[in-house]
PDB file of C-alpha atoms in Angstrom:
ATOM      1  CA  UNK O   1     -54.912 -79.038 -36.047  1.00 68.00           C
ATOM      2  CA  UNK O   2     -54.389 -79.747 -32.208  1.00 68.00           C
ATOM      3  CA  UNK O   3     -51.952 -82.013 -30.908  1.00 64.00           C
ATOM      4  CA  UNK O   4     -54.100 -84.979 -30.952  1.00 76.00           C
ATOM      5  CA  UNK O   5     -54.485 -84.823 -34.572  1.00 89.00           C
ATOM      6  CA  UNK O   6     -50.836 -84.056 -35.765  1.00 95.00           C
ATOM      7  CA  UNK O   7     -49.582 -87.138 -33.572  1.00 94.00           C
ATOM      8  CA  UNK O   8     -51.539 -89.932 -35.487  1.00 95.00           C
ATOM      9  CA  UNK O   9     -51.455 -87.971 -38.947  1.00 95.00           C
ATOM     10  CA  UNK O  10     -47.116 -87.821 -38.095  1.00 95.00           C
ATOM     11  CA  UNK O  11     -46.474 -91.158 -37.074  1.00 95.00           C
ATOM     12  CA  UNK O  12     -48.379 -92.817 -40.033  1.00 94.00           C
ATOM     13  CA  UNK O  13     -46.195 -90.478 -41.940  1.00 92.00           C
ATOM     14  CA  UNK O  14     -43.106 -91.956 -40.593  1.00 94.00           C
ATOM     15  CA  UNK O  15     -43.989 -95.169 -40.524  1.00 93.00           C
ATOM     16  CA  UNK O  16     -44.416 -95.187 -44.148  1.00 92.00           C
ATOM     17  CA  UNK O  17     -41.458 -93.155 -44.717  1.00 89.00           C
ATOM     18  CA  UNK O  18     -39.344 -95.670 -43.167  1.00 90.00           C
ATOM     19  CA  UNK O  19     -40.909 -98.940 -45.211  1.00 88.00           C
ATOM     20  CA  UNK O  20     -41.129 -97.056 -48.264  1.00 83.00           C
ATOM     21  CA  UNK O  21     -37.154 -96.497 -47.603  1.00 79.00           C
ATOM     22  CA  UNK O  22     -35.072 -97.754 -50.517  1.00 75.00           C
ATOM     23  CA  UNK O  23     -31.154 -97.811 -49.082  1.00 72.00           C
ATOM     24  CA  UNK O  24     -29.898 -98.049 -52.720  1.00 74.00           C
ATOM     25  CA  UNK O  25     -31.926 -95.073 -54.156  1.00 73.00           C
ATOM     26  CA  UNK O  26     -32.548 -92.561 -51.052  1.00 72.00           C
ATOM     27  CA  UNK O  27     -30.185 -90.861 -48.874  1.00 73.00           C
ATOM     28  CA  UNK O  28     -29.393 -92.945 -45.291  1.00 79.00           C
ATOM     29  CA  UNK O  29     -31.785 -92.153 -42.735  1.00 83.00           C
ATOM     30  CA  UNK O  30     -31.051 -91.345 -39.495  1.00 84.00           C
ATOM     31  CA  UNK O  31     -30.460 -94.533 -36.852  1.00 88.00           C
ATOM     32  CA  UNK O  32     -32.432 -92.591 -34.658  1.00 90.00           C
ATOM     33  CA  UNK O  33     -35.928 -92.104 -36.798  1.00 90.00           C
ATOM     34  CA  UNK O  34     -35.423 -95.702 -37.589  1.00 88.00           C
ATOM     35  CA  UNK O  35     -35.242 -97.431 -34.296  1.00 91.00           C
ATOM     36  CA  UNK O  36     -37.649 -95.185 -33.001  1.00 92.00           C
ATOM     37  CA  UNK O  37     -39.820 -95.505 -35.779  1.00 93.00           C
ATOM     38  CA  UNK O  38     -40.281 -91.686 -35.624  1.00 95.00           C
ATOM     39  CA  UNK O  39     -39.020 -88.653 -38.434  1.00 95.00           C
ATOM     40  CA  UNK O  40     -39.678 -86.439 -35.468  1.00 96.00           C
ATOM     41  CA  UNK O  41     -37.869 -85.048 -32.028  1.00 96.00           C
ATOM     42  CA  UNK O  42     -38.973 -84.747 -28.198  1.00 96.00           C
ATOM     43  CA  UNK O  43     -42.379 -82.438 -28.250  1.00 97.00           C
ATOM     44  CA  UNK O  44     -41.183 -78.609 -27.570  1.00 98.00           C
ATOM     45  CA  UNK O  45     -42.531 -77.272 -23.991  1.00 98.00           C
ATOM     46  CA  UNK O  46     -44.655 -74.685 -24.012  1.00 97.00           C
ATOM     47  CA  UNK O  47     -41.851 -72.432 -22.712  1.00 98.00           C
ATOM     48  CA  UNK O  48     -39.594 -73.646 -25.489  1.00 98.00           C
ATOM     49  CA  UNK O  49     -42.447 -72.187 -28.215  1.00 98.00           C
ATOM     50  CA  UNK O  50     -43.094 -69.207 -25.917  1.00 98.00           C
ATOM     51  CA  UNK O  51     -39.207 -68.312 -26.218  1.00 98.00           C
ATOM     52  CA  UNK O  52     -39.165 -68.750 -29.553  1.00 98.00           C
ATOM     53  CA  UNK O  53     -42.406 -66.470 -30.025  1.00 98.00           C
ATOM     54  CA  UNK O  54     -40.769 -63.746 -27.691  1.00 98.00           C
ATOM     55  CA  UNK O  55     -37.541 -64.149 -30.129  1.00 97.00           C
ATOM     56  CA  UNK O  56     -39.474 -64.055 -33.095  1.00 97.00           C
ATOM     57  CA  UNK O  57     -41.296 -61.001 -31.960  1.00 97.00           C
ATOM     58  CA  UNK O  58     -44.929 -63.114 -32.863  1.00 96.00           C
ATOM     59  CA  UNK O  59     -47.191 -65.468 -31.599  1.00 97.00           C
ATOM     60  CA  UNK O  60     -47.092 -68.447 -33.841  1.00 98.00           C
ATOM     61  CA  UNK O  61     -49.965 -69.690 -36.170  1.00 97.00           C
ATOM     62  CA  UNK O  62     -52.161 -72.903 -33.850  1.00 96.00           C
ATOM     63  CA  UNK O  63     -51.385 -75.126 -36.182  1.00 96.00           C
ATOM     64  CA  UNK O  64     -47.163 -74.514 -36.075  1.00 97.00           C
ATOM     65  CA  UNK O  65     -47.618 -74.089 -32.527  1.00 97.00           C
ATOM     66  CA  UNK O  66     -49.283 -77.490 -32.021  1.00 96.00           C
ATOM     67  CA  UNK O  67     -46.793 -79.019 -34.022  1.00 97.00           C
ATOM     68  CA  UNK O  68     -44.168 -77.955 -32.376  1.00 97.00           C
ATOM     69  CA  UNK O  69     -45.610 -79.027 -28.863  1.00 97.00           C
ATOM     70  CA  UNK O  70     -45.883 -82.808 -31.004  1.00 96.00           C
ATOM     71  CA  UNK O  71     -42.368 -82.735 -32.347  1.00 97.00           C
ATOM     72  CA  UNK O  72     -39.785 -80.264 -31.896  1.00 98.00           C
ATOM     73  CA  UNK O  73     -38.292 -80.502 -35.838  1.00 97.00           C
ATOM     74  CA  UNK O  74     -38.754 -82.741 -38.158  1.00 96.00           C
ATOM     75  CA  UNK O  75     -36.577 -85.044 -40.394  1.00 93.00           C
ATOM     76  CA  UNK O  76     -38.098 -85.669 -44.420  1.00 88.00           C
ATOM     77  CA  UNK O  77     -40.670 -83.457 -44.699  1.00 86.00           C
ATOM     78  CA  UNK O  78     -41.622 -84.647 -48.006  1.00 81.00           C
ATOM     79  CA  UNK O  79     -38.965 -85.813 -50.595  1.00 81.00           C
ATOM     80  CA  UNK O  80     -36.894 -82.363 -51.184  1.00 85.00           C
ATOM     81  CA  UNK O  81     -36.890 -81.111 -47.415  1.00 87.00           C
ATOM     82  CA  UNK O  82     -34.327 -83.225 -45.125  1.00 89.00           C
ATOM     83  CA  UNK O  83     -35.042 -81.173 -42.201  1.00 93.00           C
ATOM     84  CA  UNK O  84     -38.067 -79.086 -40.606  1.00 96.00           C
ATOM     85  CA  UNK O  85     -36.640 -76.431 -38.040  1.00 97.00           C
ATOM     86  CA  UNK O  86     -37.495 -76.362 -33.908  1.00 98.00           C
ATOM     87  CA  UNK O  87     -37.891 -73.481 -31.870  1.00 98.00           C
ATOM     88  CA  UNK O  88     -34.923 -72.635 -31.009  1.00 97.00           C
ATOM     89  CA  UNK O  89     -33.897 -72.975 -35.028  1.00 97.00           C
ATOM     90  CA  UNK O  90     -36.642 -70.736 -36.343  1.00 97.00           C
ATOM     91  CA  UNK O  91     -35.707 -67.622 -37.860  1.00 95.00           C
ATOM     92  CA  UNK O  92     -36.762 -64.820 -40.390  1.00 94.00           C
ATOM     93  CA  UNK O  93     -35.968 -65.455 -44.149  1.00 90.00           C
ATOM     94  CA  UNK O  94     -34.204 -62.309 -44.456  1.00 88.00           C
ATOM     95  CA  UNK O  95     -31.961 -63.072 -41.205  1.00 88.00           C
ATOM     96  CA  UNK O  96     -30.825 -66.144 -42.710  1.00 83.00           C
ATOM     97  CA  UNK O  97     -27.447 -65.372 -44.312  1.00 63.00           C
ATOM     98  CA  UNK O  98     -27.374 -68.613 -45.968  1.00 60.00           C
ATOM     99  CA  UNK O  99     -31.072 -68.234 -47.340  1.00 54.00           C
ATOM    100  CA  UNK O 100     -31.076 -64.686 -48.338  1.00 54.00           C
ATOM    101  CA  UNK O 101     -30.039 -65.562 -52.103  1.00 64.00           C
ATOM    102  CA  UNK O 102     -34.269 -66.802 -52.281  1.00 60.00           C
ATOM    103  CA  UNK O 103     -35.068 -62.814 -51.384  1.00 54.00           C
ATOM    104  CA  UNK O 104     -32.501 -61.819 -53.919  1.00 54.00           C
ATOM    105  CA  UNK O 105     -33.644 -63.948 -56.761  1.00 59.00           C
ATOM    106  CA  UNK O 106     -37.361 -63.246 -56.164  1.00 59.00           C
ATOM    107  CA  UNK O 107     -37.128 -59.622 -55.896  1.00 62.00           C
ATOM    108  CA  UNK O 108     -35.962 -59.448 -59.222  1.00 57.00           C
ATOM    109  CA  UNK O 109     -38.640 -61.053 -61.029  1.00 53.00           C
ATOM    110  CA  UNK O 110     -41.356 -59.264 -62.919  1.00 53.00           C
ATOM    111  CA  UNK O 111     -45.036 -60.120 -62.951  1.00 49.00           C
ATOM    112  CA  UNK O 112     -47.668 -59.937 -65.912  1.00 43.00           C
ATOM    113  CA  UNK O 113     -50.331 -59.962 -63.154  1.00 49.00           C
ATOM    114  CA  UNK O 114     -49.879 -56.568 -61.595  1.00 54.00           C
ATOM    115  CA  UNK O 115     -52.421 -57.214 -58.450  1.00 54.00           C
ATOM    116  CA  UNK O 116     -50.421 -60.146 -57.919  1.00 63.00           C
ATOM    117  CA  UNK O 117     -47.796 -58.881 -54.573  1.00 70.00           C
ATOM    118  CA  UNK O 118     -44.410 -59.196 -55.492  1.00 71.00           C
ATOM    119  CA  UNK O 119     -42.845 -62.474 -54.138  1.00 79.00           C
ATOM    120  CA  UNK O 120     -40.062 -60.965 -52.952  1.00 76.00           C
ATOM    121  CA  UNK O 121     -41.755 -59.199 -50.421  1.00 86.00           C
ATOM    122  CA  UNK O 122     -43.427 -61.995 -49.449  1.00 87.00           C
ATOM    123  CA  UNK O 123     -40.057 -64.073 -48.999  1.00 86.00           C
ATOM    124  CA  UNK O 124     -38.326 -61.124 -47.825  1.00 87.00           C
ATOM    125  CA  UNK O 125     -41.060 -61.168 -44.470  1.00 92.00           C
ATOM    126  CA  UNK O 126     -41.606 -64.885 -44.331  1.00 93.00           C
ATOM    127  CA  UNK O 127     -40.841 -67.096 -41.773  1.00 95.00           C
ATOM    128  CA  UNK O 128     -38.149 -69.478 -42.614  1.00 95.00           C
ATOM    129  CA  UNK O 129     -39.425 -73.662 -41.652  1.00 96.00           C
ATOM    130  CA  UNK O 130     -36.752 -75.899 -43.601  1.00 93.00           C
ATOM    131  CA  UNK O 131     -33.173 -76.350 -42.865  1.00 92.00           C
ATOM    132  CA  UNK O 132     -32.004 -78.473 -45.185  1.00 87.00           C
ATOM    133  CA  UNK O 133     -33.569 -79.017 -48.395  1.00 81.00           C
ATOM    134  CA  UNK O 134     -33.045 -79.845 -52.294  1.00 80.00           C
ATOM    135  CA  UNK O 135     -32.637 -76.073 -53.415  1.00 80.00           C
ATOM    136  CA  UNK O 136     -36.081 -76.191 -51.568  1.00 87.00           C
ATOM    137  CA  UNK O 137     -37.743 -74.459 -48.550  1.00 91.00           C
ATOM    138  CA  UNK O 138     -40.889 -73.928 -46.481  1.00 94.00           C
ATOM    139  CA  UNK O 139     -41.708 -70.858 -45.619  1.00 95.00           C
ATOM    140  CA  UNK O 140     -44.996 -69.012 -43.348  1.00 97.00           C
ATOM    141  CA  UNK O 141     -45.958 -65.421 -44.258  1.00 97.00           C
ATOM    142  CA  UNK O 142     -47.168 -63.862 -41.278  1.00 97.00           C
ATOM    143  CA  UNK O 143     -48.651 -60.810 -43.106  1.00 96.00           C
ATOM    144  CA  UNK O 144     -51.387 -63.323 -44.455  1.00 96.00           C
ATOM    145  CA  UNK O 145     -53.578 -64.854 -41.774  1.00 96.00           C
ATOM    146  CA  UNK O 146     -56.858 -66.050 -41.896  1.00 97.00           C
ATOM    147  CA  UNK O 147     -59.851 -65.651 -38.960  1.00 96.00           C
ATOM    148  CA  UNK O 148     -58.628 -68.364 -37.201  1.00 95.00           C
ATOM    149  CA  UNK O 149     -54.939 -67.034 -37.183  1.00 96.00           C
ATOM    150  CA  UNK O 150     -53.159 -69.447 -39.233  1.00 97.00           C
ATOM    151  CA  UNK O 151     -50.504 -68.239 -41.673  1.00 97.00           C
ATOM    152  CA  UNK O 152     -50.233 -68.798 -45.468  1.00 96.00           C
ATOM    153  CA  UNK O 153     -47.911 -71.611 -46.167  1.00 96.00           C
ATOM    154  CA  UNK O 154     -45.402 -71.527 -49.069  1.00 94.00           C
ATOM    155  CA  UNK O 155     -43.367 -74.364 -50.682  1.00 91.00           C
ATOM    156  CA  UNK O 156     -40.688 -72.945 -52.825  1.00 89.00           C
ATOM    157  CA  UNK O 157     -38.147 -75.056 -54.966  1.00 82.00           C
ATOM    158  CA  UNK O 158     -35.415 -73.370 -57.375  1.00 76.00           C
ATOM    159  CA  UNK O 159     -35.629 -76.139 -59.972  1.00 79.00           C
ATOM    160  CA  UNK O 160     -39.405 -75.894 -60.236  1.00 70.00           C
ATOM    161  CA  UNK O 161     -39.776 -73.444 -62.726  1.00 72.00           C
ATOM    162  CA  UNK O 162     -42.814 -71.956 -60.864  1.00 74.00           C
ATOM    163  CA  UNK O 163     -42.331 -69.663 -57.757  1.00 73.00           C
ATOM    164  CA  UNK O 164     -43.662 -69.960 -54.455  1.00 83.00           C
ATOM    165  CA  UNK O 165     -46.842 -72.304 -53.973  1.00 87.00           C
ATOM    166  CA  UNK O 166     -49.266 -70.771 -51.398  1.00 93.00           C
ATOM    167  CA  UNK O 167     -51.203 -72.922 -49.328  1.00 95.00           C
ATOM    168  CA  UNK O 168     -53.633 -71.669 -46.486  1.00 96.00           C
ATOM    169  CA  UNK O 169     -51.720 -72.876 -43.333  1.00 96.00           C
ATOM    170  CA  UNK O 170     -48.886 -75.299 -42.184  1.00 96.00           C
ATOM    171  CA  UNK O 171     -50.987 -77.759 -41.987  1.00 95.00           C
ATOM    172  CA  UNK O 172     -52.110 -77.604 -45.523  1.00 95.00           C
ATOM    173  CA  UNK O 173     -48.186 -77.556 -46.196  1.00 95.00           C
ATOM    174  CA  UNK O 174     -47.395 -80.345 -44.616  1.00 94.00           C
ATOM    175  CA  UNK O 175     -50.226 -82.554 -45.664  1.00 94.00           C
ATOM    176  CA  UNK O 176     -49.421 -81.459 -49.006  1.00 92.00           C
ATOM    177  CA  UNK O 177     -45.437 -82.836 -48.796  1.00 91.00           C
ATOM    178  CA  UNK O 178     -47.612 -86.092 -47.364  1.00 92.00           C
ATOM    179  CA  UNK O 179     -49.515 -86.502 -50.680  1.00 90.00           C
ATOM    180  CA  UNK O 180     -46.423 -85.591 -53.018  1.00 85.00           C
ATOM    181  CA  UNK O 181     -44.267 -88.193 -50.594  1.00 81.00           C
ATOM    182  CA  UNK O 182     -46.603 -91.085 -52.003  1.00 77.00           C
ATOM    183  CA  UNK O 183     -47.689 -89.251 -55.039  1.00 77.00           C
ATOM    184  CA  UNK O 184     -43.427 -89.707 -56.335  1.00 69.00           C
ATOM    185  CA  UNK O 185     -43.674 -93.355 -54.613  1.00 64.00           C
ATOM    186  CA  UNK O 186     -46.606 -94.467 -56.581  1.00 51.00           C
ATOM    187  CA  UNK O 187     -44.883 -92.730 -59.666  1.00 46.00           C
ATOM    188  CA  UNK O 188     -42.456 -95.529 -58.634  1.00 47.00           C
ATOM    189  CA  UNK O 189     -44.116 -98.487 -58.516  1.00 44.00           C
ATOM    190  CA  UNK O 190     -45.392 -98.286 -55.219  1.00 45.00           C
ATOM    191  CA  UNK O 191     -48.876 -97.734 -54.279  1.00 43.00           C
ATOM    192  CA  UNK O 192     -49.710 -95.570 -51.112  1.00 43.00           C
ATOM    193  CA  UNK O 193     -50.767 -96.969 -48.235  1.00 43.00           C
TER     194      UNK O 193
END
């Protein structure tokens, strides 16, 4: 997804984030995202994502690149992640000292399916997205990329009961935090737009 795609798909998004926006049931949202109408930041520069690929040690996947180069960050992705990191807030799973408890926990679960990879290892080498979540977090694992270089995607909640939910790319992430967005709306009453 290039840049001319993410910026309609992102502010439909917040546009219907902010009218679907119940004060007396949701969390405040930010004075900012309102008045601008916008869950997003500035768009990085390209030198902002090139420092933060020469920090990471890796280029990033095209469709977190172009992202980033729409919004650098991102507040509500979805209804259990507050905040979606920028460049200069991107780090490795296992160098997050405050995230490293996912690594732990995962690492010490057993499979029935032994060809299935351990998700440990996958946490332990994934790129960390979210911030701030609901005992939530997005991750990218960078050891799975398809021919046209994305990464896999992963959506990972404590409370599920499930572990981490693979999808092909970030873009297939966040589309899918779109759908669940209206998918818990329309569970309340609300139909999506």
């Amino acid at each position: 997804m290039n840049r001319e795609q993410w910026q309609p798909f992102l502010k439909r998004w917040s546009e219907e984030w902010i009218d679907g926006h119940d004060p007396e049931r949701d969390g405040p949202l930010d004075e900012e995202a309102v008045r601008d109408g916008w869950l997003g930041f500035v768009p990085a520069s390209a030198d902002e994502v090139a420092a933060a690929e020469a920090r990471l040690g890796r280029e990033l996947p095209p469709s977190l690149r172009e992202f980033l180069l729409t919004t650098n960050g991102w507040r509500d992705a979805g209804n259990f992640i507050y905040r979606l990191a920028g460049t200069s807030e991107l780090a490795w799973l296992a160098d997050t000292d405050e995230d490293s408890g996912w690594i732990d926990a995962y690492s010490e679960t057993e499979f029935a399916d032994e060809d299935m990879e351990p998700e440990g290892e996958i946490l332990a080498r994934s790129l960390r997205l979210s911030l701030d979540g609901d005992a939530a977090v997005m991750l990218l694992d960078p050891k799975d990329v398809d021919e046209r270089g994305e990464w896999a995607g992963y959506w990972l909640a404590s409370w599920s009961g499930m572990g981490p939910e693979r999808f092909d790319s970030f873009y297939d992430l966040m589309h899918d935090q779109y759908t669940r967005f209206h998918s818990l709306r329309r569970g309340r009453g609300e139909s999506e737009s």
